[in-house]
Structures are given as C-alpha cells and as structure tokens.
Amino acid sequence: MITFLVSIALLVAAYFTYGKYIEKLFGPMADRKTPAYANQDGIDFVPMNKHKNSLIQLLNIAGTGPIFGPIMGALYGPVAFLWIVIGCIFAGAVHDYLTGMISIRNKGAHIPELAGKFLGAASKHVVNFFALLLLLLVGTVFVTTPASLLAILLDGKVAVGILIAVIFVYYFLSTILPIDKIIGRLYPYFGAVLLIGTIGVGGALLFSEYKIPELNLVNMHPANLPIFPMLFFTITCGALSGFHATQSPIISRTTQNESQGRYIFYGMMIAEGIIAMIWAAAAMSIFDGQTLSTIINSGTPSAVVNEVSMTLLGAVGGTIAVLGAIVLPITSGDTAFRAARSIIADYIKMDQQKVAKRLLIAVPLFAVSLVLTQIDFNLLWRYFSWANQATAAIALWIATMYLYIQGKNYLVSLAPAIFITYMVFVYILNQKIGFNLDLDVSFIIGLILTVILVGMFFAKAHKNRADDVETVVAVEQ
C-alpha cells in the first residue's frame, strides 16, 4: 500500500512542480488571442470555460486505455506502477501539454499540420496516415469495449450488436454536430459518473482486506512476456499515449486563455495517471497473475472491470463504477471520429460549416469502422498499441523541434522521444504483427534505427534554426 500511496502523492506533486516548470519553459501568453476567438466558427472553434474544457479533455484522452491497459499491465506485477508514475510525469503529461499549447499557437492545428510545419512537408503525409489509422482503430475499439461492458451489466439481455449500433449512432451525432451541442452538454454528467466510480473503487480498495503489492522489479507475467518493450505498449493511456496528440487540438480550439493550458493539458494527464494507478492496483490486489490472465484471455478486460467493481463496491456501487468505465471509452470514441473528420477536412482544405460537407467525410469513416468491428479485438488492440506509441513519438519529436528552434530546454521532450521511438522500433521488429525477428536482434536493429533517426532530426533542426524560416518558427503574433 505504501508504494500505491507514494505513487499517487508523486503524481499530484508533479502537477505543482514539474508541470509548473514545463509551463514556464513554454511561456504561455495570457493576453494572446486563442484560436477559440480568432477562428470562432460555432462548430469546432467555440470558446468554453476552463473547467468544462478540462473535463472534456480528461474524458477525451481517458478511454478504456487507463483501465484496460493497467489491468493487462498488472500481469507484469508492481513494476507497472513505476512506468505509470515516471511515464505520466516526464513523458505523457509533457507530451499532452506541449502538443496542446503548440496547437494553440498554430491556429488549433492537428498533429499532421504540425508535423508538416516542424518536421518537413513529407512528414505531414506520413503523420496524416498514422493519425487517421490510430483514430479509426480507437473509434472501433471504443465501440466494442463499452458494448461488451454494457452487455455484462445488462446480463446479456440486450445483444452486443444492438448496443454497438446505439453507440455508433451517438458517435455519429457527436461527430457532425457543433461541439457544444452534445459533447459540451453531456460530458459534465459523464464526468460525474466517472469520478464517483473511480474514487469509489480506489477508496474501497484502500479499506478492503486486499493487499496492494509493494514495488519490485521482478517480471511476474504468467506468459513471461518481456517488460521491454511489451509493458510500454500494454499501458499507454495513463503513462504515454499518442492518441492524446489527436485529442488535445480539439480542446486547443475551445481554450479561452493560454494560461489555462497547464490545468487542462498537464493536469488532466496527471488525473488519468491516477485512474491508471487505481485500476492497476485493484487488478494486482484482487487476482493472482494466472487468474487475471485467464479472465482476460476468456474475452476482454471488461470481465475484470465488472468483477473488481462488484467485489469492492457491491451491486449498486459496482454498477456505478462499471458505468464510469463505460463512460471513458464512449467519451473517447466520439471525439476520435470527430478528430478524424477534422483532420481530413484540414488535409483536403474542406470548410466544415455546412452539415453536408461534414457528412461527406463522416459517412465513409463510419463505414470503414463498421467493417473493422468484425476483426478480433486482441488483434485490433495490438495494432492500436503500436500506432498509438508511434504517434506519441512523432508528437514528442514535434515538441522537441519547437523547443529547439525557440532556443529552450528541448531535453524535456527529447529524452522521452528517443526512448519511445526505440521501443516502437523494437516492438514492430519483434512482434508477429511486424517483422517477427528475435528480440535480441530487434534491440540491436532498433538501436541503429533510433540513432539514425536522431541524427536526421538534429540535421533538420540545425537547418531550421540556421535558416530561421518564418513558416517553421511558431511566430508569436
């Protein structure tokens, strides 16, 4: 229990310390007009207050990731706590804050636009592919997972297919309607359910008979899967997630003042880290590794969520906790499709004020996603995990370029960028969904590729700084 409590305390303290440092490093300008006002269109660019934005940001970024990921990560044992804390403070929260703030400084641009501006024109097309792939996978995964949770909660009385259809309809409306019509109105209620459920699980765990394990570095995975790189692709949301880079620009378009950035972007990532800690601790405490693995392999982690909630909180409280777990993927799935629509619109330069133009993009997106729902969940999750962390690496390289050009301490984003880039290479080289190479060989080739990429980055960064090209430098105006 000491490890758990210290971890929570470190996460909270980081917001007031390291988060404050990152904010000072970036240098928010309170008197600078944000895109919410400069580009106000009543659809995507709509000024909303800090508390509403922060709640939407939390619900956007915290899909099933900070629940399902930590539950599966619990198979590795307490070493998972270490990645959640260190990853969240020094990688994930930095990633989210800098992505959100750089987007604000660039008219609410999405990550493909930012990649094109800071990493080169070719990068825009590559990142556009990665971002859309990730968002489609997220939207699809976050249709099936809440549907499976609801099916369990309803004791199978409603078919999963019907639940998927209902969720798809909600996603579709959230994608095409103005952001303040559904998302802005429903999210405060969704947030209340989430917070009550999560706090309930965490509080009940602390005062239960179950013992939260203390930190050790032993790999306890029943299947003996390697910690490097697998842990970093199992626990993403709650530690570091590229999906957040696709979501932060949604809120960068509704933020009223740059001074609110630390609260909205860094703070909500810390909150997600706490959610991840609670569910990882619950899974480790209530189940042994083999039992946990059996339950997960029998379907999805949905069964674990239901079992944990009902065991700790009983029928009524457990139902609220499960509803909170259902809220998370739904409030990420809807904005995943919304972000995909917005990214495509920006890419092909199609104005989105008319409903017909929004439908022109949204309908094909949902058609593709419907096809993807027929693919095995575990396979989708593995591809999602890799695309997710590849996007995180790209976002951190964009942040590093921005800070380098500005002459600021770029090491804060460079260190996590190098680390996760190396893990991305090793993962895809080693896994069956990639090149299926021996792990040791993957480590060596991954290191070589990472060194080459770092060299290419600094060659580009040096040229950008030397040229001082106005189209590359984020001009303060």
C-alpha positions in Angstrom: 0.0 0.0 0.0 2.9 2.3 0.7 4.0 2.1 -3.0 0.5 3.0 -4.1 0.1 6.0 -1.8 3.5 7.3 -2.6 2.8 7.0 -6.3 -0.4 8.9 -6.0 1.4 11.6 -4.0 4.1 11.9 -6.6 1.6 12.3 -9.4 -0.2 15.1 -7.6 3.0 16.8 -6.6 4.3 16.7 -10.2 1.5 19.0 -11.3 2.7 21.7 -9.0 6.4 21.2 -9.6 7.5 19.7 -12.9 4.2 20.8 -14.5 4.9 24.3 -13.4 8.4 24.1 -14.9 7.2 22.9 -18.2 4.6 25.7 -18.3 7.3 28.3 -17.5 9.5 26.8 -20.2 6.9 27.1 -22.8 5.8 30.6 -21.7 2.1 31.0 -22.1 0.9 34.5 -23.0 -2.3 35.4 -21.2 -3.0 38.4 -23.4 -2.7 36.5 -26.7 -5.9 35.7 -28.5 -6.5 31.9 -28.8 -8.0 30.1 -31.8 -11.3 29.8 -30.0 -11.8 33.5 -30.5 -9.5 34.2 -33.5 -11.1 31.4 -35.6 -14.5 31.2 -34.0 -17.0 29.3 -36.2 -19.6 27.9 -33.9 -18.7 24.3 -34.9 -15.2 23.4 -33.8 -13.8 26.7 -32.7 -16.1 27.6 -29.7 -14.8 29.3 -26.5 -15.6 27.2 -23.4 -14.6 27.7 -19.8 -11.6 26.1 -18.2 -13.5 23.5 -16.1 -15.6 22.3 -19.0 -12.6 22.1 -21.3 -10.6 20.2 -18.7 -13.4 17.7 -18.1 -13.8 17.2 -21.8 -10.0 16.8 -22.2 -10.0 14.1 -19.5 -12.9 12.2 -20.9 -11.4 12.5 -24.4 -8.0 11.1 -23.5 -9.1 8.6 -20.9 -10.8 5.9 -23.0 -10.6 2.3 -21.9 -6.8 2.8 -22.0 -6.3 3.9 -18.4 -8.5 0.9 -17.3 -7.9 -1.9 -19.7 -4.2 -1.1 -20.2 -3.3 -1.1 -16.5 -5.4 -4.2 -15.9 -3.4 -6.1 -18.6 -0.2 -4.3 -17.4 -0.9 -5.7 -13.8 0.2 -9.1 -15.2 3.8 -7.8 -15.0 3.5 -7.0 -11.3 4.3 -3.8 -9.4 6.8 -2.7 -12.0 3.8 -1.4 -13.8 3.4 1.2 -11.1 6.9 2.5 -11.9 6.0 3.1 -15.6 2.7 4.8 -14.8 4.3 7.3 -12.5 7.5 8.0 -14.4 5.9 7.8 -17.8 3.0 10.1 -16.8 5.1 12.8 -15.2 8.0 13.0 -17.6 6.5 11.8 -20.8 2.8 11.7 -21.0 1.9 15.0 -19.3 4.8 16.8 -21.1 3.5 15.3 -24.4 0.0 16.4 -23.8 0.9 19.9 -22.6 3.3 20.8 -25.4 1.0 19.3 -28.1 -2.0 21.3 -26.8 -0.1 24.5 -26.4 1.8 24.3 -29.8 -1.6 23.6 -31.4 -3.0 26.8 -29.8 0.0 28.8 -31.1 -0.7 27.4 -34.6 -4.4 28.2 -35.0 -5.6 24.9 -33.5 -3.7 22.8 -35.9 -3.9 19.0 -35.7 -0.8 16.8 -35.5 -0.4 16.3 -39.3 -0.3 20.0 -39.9 2.2 20.5 -37.0 4.4 17.7 -38.4 4.4 19.3 -41.8 5.4 22.6 -40.3 8.1 21.5 -37.9 9.4 18.2 -39.4 9.0 18.8 -43.1 6.3 18.5 -45.8 6.8 14.8 -46.3 6.1 14.2 -42.6 2.7 15.7 -42.9 1.5 12.9 -45.2 3.1 10.2 -43.1 1.6 11.6 -39.9 -1.8 12.1 -41.5 -1.8 8.3 -42.3 -0.8 7.4 -38.7 -3.2 9.7 -37.1 -6.2 8.5 -39.2 -5.2 4.9 -38.7 -5.0 5.4 -34.9 -8.3 7.3 -34.7 -10.1 4.7 -36.7 -8.7 1.9 -34.5 -9.6 3.9 -31.4 -13.1 4.6 -32.6 -13.6 1.0 -33.4 -12.1 -0.4 -30.2 -14.1 2.1 -28.2 -17.3 0.9 -29.8 -16.8 -2.8 -29.0 -15.4 -2.3 -25.4 -18.3 -0.3 -23.9 -20.8 -2.5 -25.7 -19.2 -5.6 -24.1 -19.3 -3.9 -20.7 -22.9 -2.9 -21.1 -23.8 -6.5 -22.2 -22.2 -7.8 -19.0 -24.0 -5.1 -16.9 -27.4 -6.0 -18.6 -26.7 -9.7 -18.0 -26.9 -10.4 -21.7 -30.5 -9.3 -22.1 -29.6 -6.9 -24.9 -27.5 -8.2 -27.8 -24.0 -6.8 -28.2 -24.8 -5.9 -31.9 -27.7 -3.7 -30.8 -25.5 -1.9 -28.2 -22.9 -1.4 -30.9 -25.5 0.2 -33.2 -26.7 2.5 -30.4 -23.2 3.7 -29.6 -22.4 4.2 -33.3 -25.5 6.5 -33.6 -24.3 8.5 -30.7 -20.8 8.7 -32.2 -22.1 9.9 -35.5 -24.2 12.7 -33.9 -21.2 13.8 -31.8 -19.0 13.9 -34.9 -21.2 16.1 -37.1 -22.9 18.4 -34.6 -21.3 21.5 -33.1 -19.0 20.6 -30.1 -21.1 22.5 -27.6 -24.4 20.8 -28.6 -23.8 17.2 -27.3 -20.2 16.9 -26.0 -20.3 20.2 -24.1 -23.6 19.4 -22.5 -23.4 15.7 -21.7 -19.7 15.5 -20.6 -20.3 17.1 -17.1 -22.7 14.3 -16.3 -20.4 11.6 -17.8 -17.6 13.1 -15.7 -19.6 12.9 -12.5 -20.2 9.2 -13.1 -16.6 8.6 -13.9 -15.3 10.4 -10.8 -17.7 8.7 -8.4 -16.9 5.3 -9.8 -13.2 5.7 -9.8 -13.0 7.3 -6.4 -15.3 4.5 -5.1 -13.0 1.7 -6.4 -9.9 3.4 -5.1 -11.4 4.2 -1.6 -12.9 0.7 -1.2 -9.6 -0.9 -2.2 -7.7 1.1 0.5 -10.0 -0.1 3.2 -10.6 -3.6 2.0 -8.9 -6.8 3.1 -6.9 -7.0 -0.2 -3.3 -6.1 0.0 -1.8 -3.8 -2.6 1.7 -5.2 -3.5 4.8 -3.1 -2.9 7.3 -2.2 -5.7 9.7 -4.7 -7.0 11.3 -5.1 -10.5 10.6 -8.8 -11.0 8.7 -9.7 -14.2 5.7 -11.6 -12.9 3.9 -12.0 -16.3 2.4 -15.6 -16.4 3.4 -15.9 -20.1 6.9 -14.4 -19.3 6.4 -11.7 -21.9 9.4 -9.3 -21.8 8.9 -6.0 -19.9 10.9 -4.3 -22.7 9.2 -3.4 -24.9 5.8 -5.0 -24.1 4.9 -3.1 -20.9 5.1 0.3 -22.8 2.6 -1.0 -25.4 0.3 -2.5 -22.8 0.0 0.5 -20.5 -0.2 3.5 -22.8 -3.1 5.8 -21.6 -2.1 6.7 -18.0 1.6 6.8 -18.9 2.2 8.0 -22.5 -0.3 7.9 -25.4 -0.1 9.3 -28.9 -3.9 9.2 -29.0 -3.8 12.3 -26.8 -2.0 14.2 -29.5 -5.0 13.8 -31.7 -7.4 14.9 -29.0 -5.6 18.0 -27.5 -6.1 20.1 -30.7 -9.9 19.6 -30.2 -9.6 21.5 -26.9 -6.9 23.9 -28.2 -9.8 25.2 -30.4 -12.0 25.9 -27.4 -9.5 27.1 -24.8 -10.1 30.7 -23.8 -6.7 31.6 -22.5 -3.2 30.2 -22.8 -2.7 30.4 -19.0 -5.3 27.6 -18.6 -3.1 25.1 -20.5 -1.3 23.5 -17.5 -4.6 22.8 -15.8 -6.3 21.5 -19.0 -3.4 19.5 -20.6 -0.8 18.6 -18.0 -3.3 18.4 -15.1 -5.7 16.1 -16.9 -2.9 13.7 -17.9 -2.0 13.5 -14.2 -5.6 12.7 -13.4 -5.5 9.9 -16.0 -2.3 8.6 -14.4 -4.2 8.4 -11.0 -7.1 6.5 -12.7 -4.5 4.0 -14.2 -2.9 3.5 -10.7 -6.2 2.7 -9.1 -7.1 0.1 -11.7 -3.6 -1.5 -11.8 -3.6 -1.7 -8.0 -7.1 -3.2 -8.0 -6.2 -5.9 -10.6 -3.0 -6.8 -8.7 -4.7 -7.0 -5.3 -7.8 -9.0 -6.1 -6.3 -11.5 -8.6 -3.1 -13.5 -8.8 -1.4 -13.3 -12.2 -2.6 -16.6 -13.6 -6.3 -15.9 -12.6 -6.1 -12.4 -14.0 -4.6 -13.8 -17.3 -7.3 -16.4 -17.6 -10.1 -13.9 -17.1 -8.6 -11.5 -19.7 -8.0 -14.3 -22.2 -11.5 -15.6 -21.8 -12.8 -12.4 -23.5 -11.6 -8.9 -22.8 -10.6 -7.0 -19.7 -14.3 -6.0 -19.4 -14.9 -9.0 -17.3 -12.2 -7.9 -14.9 -13.7 -4.4 -14.6 -17.1 -6.0 -13.7 -15.5 -8.4 -11.2 -13.4 -5.7 -9.5 -16.3 -3.2 -9.3 -18.8 -5.7 -7.9 -16.3 -7.2 -5.4 -15.2 -3.9 -3.9 -18.5 -1.9 -4.1 -21.4 -4.4 -4.2 -24.2 -4.3 -6.6 -25.2 -0.6 -6.5 -21.7 0.9 -6.2 -20.3 -1.7 -8.6 -22.8 -0.7 -11.2 -21.8 3.0 -10.9 -18.2 2.0 -11.2 -18.9 -0.1 -14.3 -20.9 2.8 -15.8 -17.8 5.0 -15.1 -15.7 2.5 -17.1 -18.3 2.6 -19.9 -18.2 6.4 -20.0 -14.5 6.5 -20.6 -14.4 4.7 -24.0 -17.6 6.3 -25.2 -16.2 9.8 -24.5 -13.0 9.0 -26.3 -14.7 7.1 -29.2 -16.9 10.1 -30.1 -14.1 12.6 -30.2 -11.8 10.1 -32.1 -14.2 10.2 -35.0 -14.7 14.0 -34.6 -10.9 14.4 -34.7 -10.6 12.2 -37.8 -13.2 14.3 -39.5 -11.4 17.5 -38.6 -8.0 16.2 -39.7 -9.3 15.1 -43.1 -11.1 18.4 -43.5 -7.9 20.3 -42.8 -5.9 18.0 -45.0 -8.1 18.5 -48.1 -9.0 22.0 -47.0 -12.7 21.5 -46.9 -14.7 24.0 -44.9 -16.9 22.3 -42.2 -19.6 24.9 -41.6 -22.2 23.1 -43.7 -23.6 19.8 -42.5 -23.4 18.3 -46.0 -19.6 18.7 -46.0 -19.3 17.2 -42.6 -21.4 14.2 -43.7 -19.2 13.8 -46.8 -16.3 13.0 -44.6 -18.1 11.3 -41.6 -20.1 8.7 -43.5 -17.1 6.9 -45.1 -15.3 7.0 -41.8 -18.1 5.2 -40.0 -18.4 2.7 -42.9 -14.8 1.7 -42.5 -15.1 1.5 -38.8 -18.1 -0.8 -39.1 -16.0 -3.2 -41.1 -13.2 -3.1 -38.6 -15.6 -4.2 -35.8 -15.6 -7.6 -37.4 -11.9 -8.1 -36.7 -10.7 -9.8 -33.5 -10.4 -7.4 -30.6 -7.0 -8.6 -29.4 -5.5 -8.1 -32.9 -7.0 -4.6 -33.1 -5.6 -3.7 -29.7 -2.1 -4.8 -30.7 -2.2 -2.6 -33.9 -3.8 0.2 -31.9 -1.0 0.0 -29.3 1.8 0.2 -31.9 0.1 3.0 -33.9 -0.6 4.8 -30.6 3.0 4.9 -29.4 4.4 5.7 -32.9 2.1 8.7 -32.9 3.4 9.6 -29.4 6.9 9.5 -30.7 6.1 11.8 -33.6 4.3 14.3 -31.3 7.3 14.4 -28.9 9.7 15.0 -31.9 7.4 17.9 -33.0 7.6 19.3 -29.5 11.4 18.9 -29.4 11.8 20.7 -32.7 9.6 23.6 -31.4 11.7 24.0 -28.3 15.0 23.6 -30.2 14.0 26.3 -32.6 12.9 28.6 -29.8 16.3 28.1 -28.1 14.6 26.5 -25.0 15.4 23.3 -23.0 14.4 20.7 -25.5 15.7 17.8 -23.4 12.4 17.6 -21.6 10.8 16.2 -24.7 13.9 14.8 -26.4 14.5 12.1 -23.7 11.0 10.6 -23.9 11.0 10.9 -27.7 14.2 8.9 -28.0 13.0 6.3 -25.5 9.6 5.6 -27.0 11.0 5.8 -30.6 13.4 3.0 -29.6 10.6 1.0 -28.1 8.4 1.5 -31.2 11.2 0.1 -33.4 11.9 -2.9 -31.2 8.2 -3.7 -30.9 7.4 -3.8 -34.6 10.7 -5.6 -35.4 10.0 -8.3 -32.8 6.2 -8.8 -32.9 4.3 -11.2 -35.2 2.2 -8.3 -36.4 5.5 -6.8 -37.6 8.7 -8.5 -38.7 8.8 -11.3 -36.1 12.5 -11.0 -35.5 14.3 -12.4 -32.5 14.1 -10.0 -29.5 17.9 -9.5 -29.1 18.2 -8.8 -32.9 15.3 -6.4 -32.6 17.1 -4.5 -29.8 20.2 -4.1 -31.9 18.5 -3.1 -35.1 16.1 -0.8 -33.2 19.1 1.0 -31.6 20.7 1.5 -35.0 17.5 2.9 -36.5 17.0 5.2 -33.5 20.5 6.6 -33.7 20.0 7.3 -37.5 16.6 9.0 -36.8 18.2 11.2 -34.1 20.9 12.2 -36.4 18.4 13.1 -39.1 16.4 15.1 -36.7 19.3 17.2 -35.5 20.4 17.9 -39.1 16.9 19.1 -39.8 16.7 21.1 -36.5 20.1 22.8 -37.1 19.0 23.8 -40.6 15.7 25.1 -39.3 17.3 27.2 -36.6 20.0 28.5 -39.0 17.5 29.4 -41.7 15.1 30.9 -39.2 12.3 30.3 -41.7 9.1 32.0 -40.7 7.0 29.1 -41.8 8.8 26.8 -39.4 9.2 29.1 -36.4 6.0 29.4 -34.3 5.7 33.2 -34.6 4.2 35.0 -31.6 1.6 37.3 -33.0 
